[in-house]
N, CA, C and O atoms as a GROMACS GRO file, in nm:
protein
  228
    1MET      N    1   2.835  12.521   2.374
    1MET     CA    2   2.759  12.414   2.308
    1MET      C    3   2.603  12.478   2.292
    1MET      O    4   2.546  12.546   2.377
    2TYR      N    5   2.552  12.439   2.168
    2TYR     CA    6   2.439  12.493   2.150
    2TYR      C    7   2.346  12.359   2.123
    2TYR      O    8   2.388  12.276   2.043
    3ARG      N    9   2.225  12.339   2.187
    3ARG     CA   10   2.141  12.225   2.181
    3ARG      C   11   1.997  12.258   2.124
    3ARG      O   12   1.916  12.339   2.170
    4ILE      N   13   1.985  12.177   2.015
    4ILE     CA   14   1.865  12.172   1.949
    4ILE      C   15   1.775  12.080   1.985
    4ILE      O   16   1.808  11.962   1.992
    5ARG      N   17   1.644  12.126   2.016
    5ARG     CA   18   1.577  12.033   2.055
    5ARG      C   19   1.440  12.043   1.971
    5ARG      O   20   1.398  12.151   1.930
    6PHE      N   21   1.381  11.929   1.951
    6PHE     CA   22   1.256  11.896   1.819
    6PHE      C   23   1.182  11.783   1.878
    6PHE      O   24   1.221  11.702   1.962
    7LYS      N   25   1.052  11.794   1.809
    7LYS     CA   26   0.952  11.671   1.828
    7LYS      C   27   0.981  11.594   1.718
    7LYS      O   28   0.992  11.633   1.602
    8ASP      N   29   0.991  11.487   1.760
    8ASP     CA   30   0.993  11.369   1.657
    8ASP      C   31   0.913  11.226   1.731
    8ASP      O   32   0.793  11.233   1.758
    9CYS      N   33   0.981  11.119   1.754
    9CYS     CA   34   0.915  11.018   1.846
    9CYS      C   35   0.961  11.061   1.964
    9CYS      O   36   1.073  11.030   2.006
   10GLY      N   37   0.868  11.149   2.038
   10GLY     CA   38   0.931  11.215   2.170
   10GLY      C   39   0.967  11.343   2.146
   10GLY      O   40   0.920  11.407   2.052
   11THR      N   41   1.065  11.396   2.240
   11THR     CA   42   1.184  11.474   2.204
   11THR      C   43   1.299  11.461   2.218
   11THR      O   44   1.339  11.414   2.325
   12THR      N   45   1.392  11.498   2.118
   12THR     CA   46   1.517  11.472   2.079
   12THR      C   47   1.617  11.620   2.087
   12THR      O   48   1.586  11.731   2.044
   13THR      N   49   1.730  11.585   2.148
   13THR     CA   50   1.848  11.674   2.133
   13THR      C   51   1.906  11.645   2.083
   13THR      O   52   1.933  11.525   2.084
   14VAL      N   53   1.982  11.750   1.983
   14VAL     CA   54   2.131  11.728   1.900
   14VAL      C   55   2.191  11.852   1.963
   14VAL      O   56   2.132  11.946   2.015
   15CYS      N   57   2.309  11.834   1.948
   15CYS     CA   58   2.417  11.942   1.962
   15CYS      C   59   2.482  12.033   1.847
   15CYS      O   60   2.468  11.997   1.730
   16ALA      N   61   2.533  12.118   1.868
   16ALA     CA   62   2.603  12.219   1.764
   16ALA      C   63   2.724  12.282   1.827
   16ALA      O   64   2.710  12.326   1.941
   17ALA      N   65   2.845  12.292   1.764
   17ALA     CA   66   2.942  12.370   1.815
   17ALA      C   67   2.933  12.536   1.797
   17ALA      O   68   2.978  12.603   1.889
   18SER      N   69   2.888  12.590   1.704
   18SER     CA   70   2.864  12.762   1.706
   18SER      C   71   2.704  12.760   1.678
   18SER      O   72   2.620  12.669   1.677
   19HIS      N   73   2.696  12.913   1.653
   19HIS     CA   74   2.568  12.952   1.621
   19HIS      C   75   2.515  12.897   1.469
   19HIS      O   76   2.419  12.826   1.437
   20GLN      N   77   2.615  12.959   1.396
   20GLN     CA   78   2.594  12.894   1.266
   20GLN      C   79   2.556  12.768   1.239
   20GLN      O   80   2.470  12.734   1.157
   21GLU      N   81   2.629  12.687   1.320
   21GLU     CA   82   2.612  12.542   1.268
   21GLU      C   83   2.440  12.489   1.344
   21GLU      O   84   2.362  12.396   1.320
   22ALA      N   85   2.440  12.585   1.425
   22ALA     CA   86   2.298  12.525   1.520
   22ALA      C   87   2.180  12.570   1.422
   22ALA      O   88   2.091  12.493   1.388
   23ILE      N   89   2.188  12.694   1.382
   23ILE     CA   90   2.108  12.716   1.257
   23ILE      C   91   2.077  12.643   1.157
   23ILE      O   92   1.966  12.603   1.123
   24ALA      N   93   2.193  12.624   1.104
   24ALA     CA   94   2.197  12.484   0.968
   24ALA      C   95   2.126  12.353   1.029
   24ALA      O   96   2.055  12.276   0.965
   25VAL      N   97   2.153  12.345   1.133
   25VAL     CA   98   2.122  12.189   1.161
   25VAL      C   99   1.966  12.197   1.205
   25VAL      O  100   1.895  12.100   1.178
   26ALA      N  101   1.901  12.325   1.280
   26ALA     CA  102   1.771  12.364   1.291
   26ALA      C  103   1.692  12.373   1.154
   26ALA      O  104   1.576  12.332   1.156
   27LYS      N  105   1.739  12.419   1.044
   27LYS     CA  106   1.682  12.438   0.933
   27LYS      C  107   1.661  12.336   0.865
   27LYS      O  108   1.558  12.317   0.800
   28GLY      N  109   1.761  12.254   0.872
   28GLY     CA  110   1.793  12.109   0.816
   28GLY      C  111   1.654  12.007   0.859
   28GLY      O  112   1.594  11.927   0.787
   29LEU      N  113   1.625  12.049   1.021
   29LEU     CA  114   1.549  11.968   1.060
   29LEU      C  115   1.391  11.999   1.051
   29LEU      O  116   1.300  11.919   1.071
   30LEU      N  117   1.380  12.124   1.018
   30LEU     CA  118   1.233  12.197   0.954
   30LEU      C  119   1.216  12.146   0.845
   30LEU      O  120   1.114  12.077   0.836
   31ARG      N  121   1.307  12.156   0.718
   31ARG     CA  122   1.304  12.074   0.587
   31ARG      C  123   1.250  11.937   0.611
   31ARG      O  124   1.147  11.905   0.552
   32ARG      N  125   1.296  11.871   0.677
   32ARG     CA  126   1.253  11.711   0.712
   32ARG      C  127   1.124  11.691   0.780
   32ARG      O  128   1.073  11.584   0.811
   33GLY      N  129   1.072  11.822   0.799
   33GLY     CA  130   0.933  11.802   0.875
   33GLY      C  131   0.941  11.811   1.007
   33GLY      O  132   0.826  11.824   1.048
   34ARG      N  133   1.029  11.810   1.109
   34ARG     CA  134   1.038  11.843   1.261
   34ARG      C  135   0.984  11.949   1.290
   34ARG      O  136   0.983  12.043   1.210
   35GLN      N  137   0.932  11.955   1.402
   35GLN     CA  138   0.815  12.067   1.463
   35GLN      C  139   0.902  12.126   1.589
   35GLN      O  140   0.995  12.068   1.644
   36ASP      N  141   0.855  12.240   1.619
   36ASP     CA  142   0.888  12.260   1.755
   36ASP      C  143   1.032  12.280   1.789
   36ASP      O  144   1.072  12.260   1.904
   37VAL      N  145   1.113  12.320   1.692
   37VAL     CA  146   1.270  12.352   1.703
   37VAL      C  147   1.319  12.439   1.780
   37VAL      O  148   1.293  12.557   1.758
   38VAL      N  149   1.388  12.409   1.870
   38VAL     CA  150   1.423  12.528   1.973
   38VAL      C  151   1.581  12.502   1.998
   38VAL      O  152   1.638  12.397   2.031
   39ILE      N  153   1.624  12.611   1.977
   39ILE     CA  154   1.807  12.622   2.015
   39ILE      C  155   1.806  12.685   2.139
   39ILE      O  156   1.737  12.781   2.171
   40THR      N  157   1.868  12.638   2.190
   40THR     CA  158   1.932  12.690   2.334
   40THR      C  159   2.082  12.703   2.346
   40THR      O  160   2.165  12.615   2.367
   41GLU      N  161   2.101  12.852   2.325
   41GLU     CA  162   2.229  12.892   2.319
   41GLU      C  163   2.342  12.836   2.477
   41GLU      O  164   2.294  12.784   2.578
   42PRO      N  165   2.451  12.858   2.462
   42PRO     CA  166   2.528  12.869   2.612
   42PRO      C  167   2.492  12.936   2.704
   42PRO      O  168   2.522  12.906   2.819
   43THR      N  169   2.406  13.058   2.670
   43THR     CA  170   2.385  13.163   2.780
   43THR      C  171   2.243  13.137   2.826
   43THR      O  172   2.185  13.219   2.897
   44GLY      N  173   2.182  13.016   2.786
   44GLY     CA  174   2.064  12.984   2.822
   44GLY      C  175   1.940  13.060   2.744
   44GLY      O  176   1.820  13.046   2.764
   45ALA      N  177   2.002  13.140   2.655
   45ALA     CA  178   1.894  13.226   2.539
   45ALA      C  179   1.818  13.097   2.475
   45ALA      O  180   1.874  12.988   2.463
   46ARG      N  181   1.692  13.121   2.438
   46ARG     CA  182   1.652  13.042   2.336
   46ARG      C  183   1.578  13.102   2.217
   46ARG      O  184   1.497  13.195   2.223
   47ILE      N  185   1.614  13.038   2.112
   47ILE     CA  186   1.551  13.076   1.977
   47ILE      C  187   1.443  12.978   1.939
   47ILE      O  188   1.457  12.860   1.973
   48PHE      N  189   1.356  13.009   1.884
   48PHE     CA  190   1.213  12.934   1.871
   48PHE      C  191   1.223  12.941   1.709
   48PHE      O  192   1.243  13.047   1.649
   49LEU      N  193   1.205  12.805   1.640
   49LEU     CA  194   1.208  12.845   1.498
   49LEU      C  195   1.071  12.756   1.438
   49LEU      O  196   1.015  12.660   1.492
   50ASP      N  197   1.043  12.816   1.320
   50ASP     CA  198   0.931  12.734   1.263
   50ASP      C  199   0.944  12.739   1.105
   50ASP      O  200   1.039  12.798   1.054
   51GLN      N  201   0.850  12.678   1.031
   51GLN     CA  202   0.858  12.647   0.873
   51GLN      C  203   0.902  12.768   0.790
   51GLN      O  204   0.968  12.753   0.687
   52ARG      N  205   0.862  12.898   0.839
   52ARG     CA  206   0.883  13.008   0.754
   52ARG      C  207   1.055  13.010   0.758
   52ARG      O  208   1.109  13.054   0.657
   53VAL      N  209   1.129  12.971   0.855
   53VAL     CA  210   1.258  13.025   0.875
   53VAL      C  211   1.348  12.926   0.740
   53VAL      O  212   1.431  12.976   0.663
   54SER      N  213   1.311  12.806   0.740
   54SER     CA  214   1.352  12.707   0.686
   54SER      C  215   1.351  12.753   0.531
   54SER      O  216   1.448  12.722   0.463
   55ARG      N  217   1.252  12.823   0.475
   55ARG     CA  218   1.227  12.854   0.345
   55ARG      C  219   1.283  12.975   0.332
   55ARG      O  220   1.254  13.014   0.219
   56THR      N  221   1.349  13.056   0.387
   56THR     CA  222   1.422  13.206   0.338
   56THR      C  223   1.558  13.178   0.310
   56THR      O  224   1.612  13.257   0.233
   57ALA      N  225   1.635  13.069   0.361
   57ALA     CA  226   1.740  13.068   0.319
   57ALA      C  227   1.790  12.935   0.262
   57ALA      O  228   1.904  12.927   0.215
   0.00000   0.00000   0.00000
């Protein structure tokens, strides 16, 4: 289970079943103006995303 956290009204967490799904969800959140998007992998590793990522693919 991949957890995607972002700032909205407070901090919100959504989940994804795979790495690819987590990246797609995170990119969609960034395109909609969400900030501080962080994916936490099942291993505990974290991926921090910013607006540059949402524009590249």
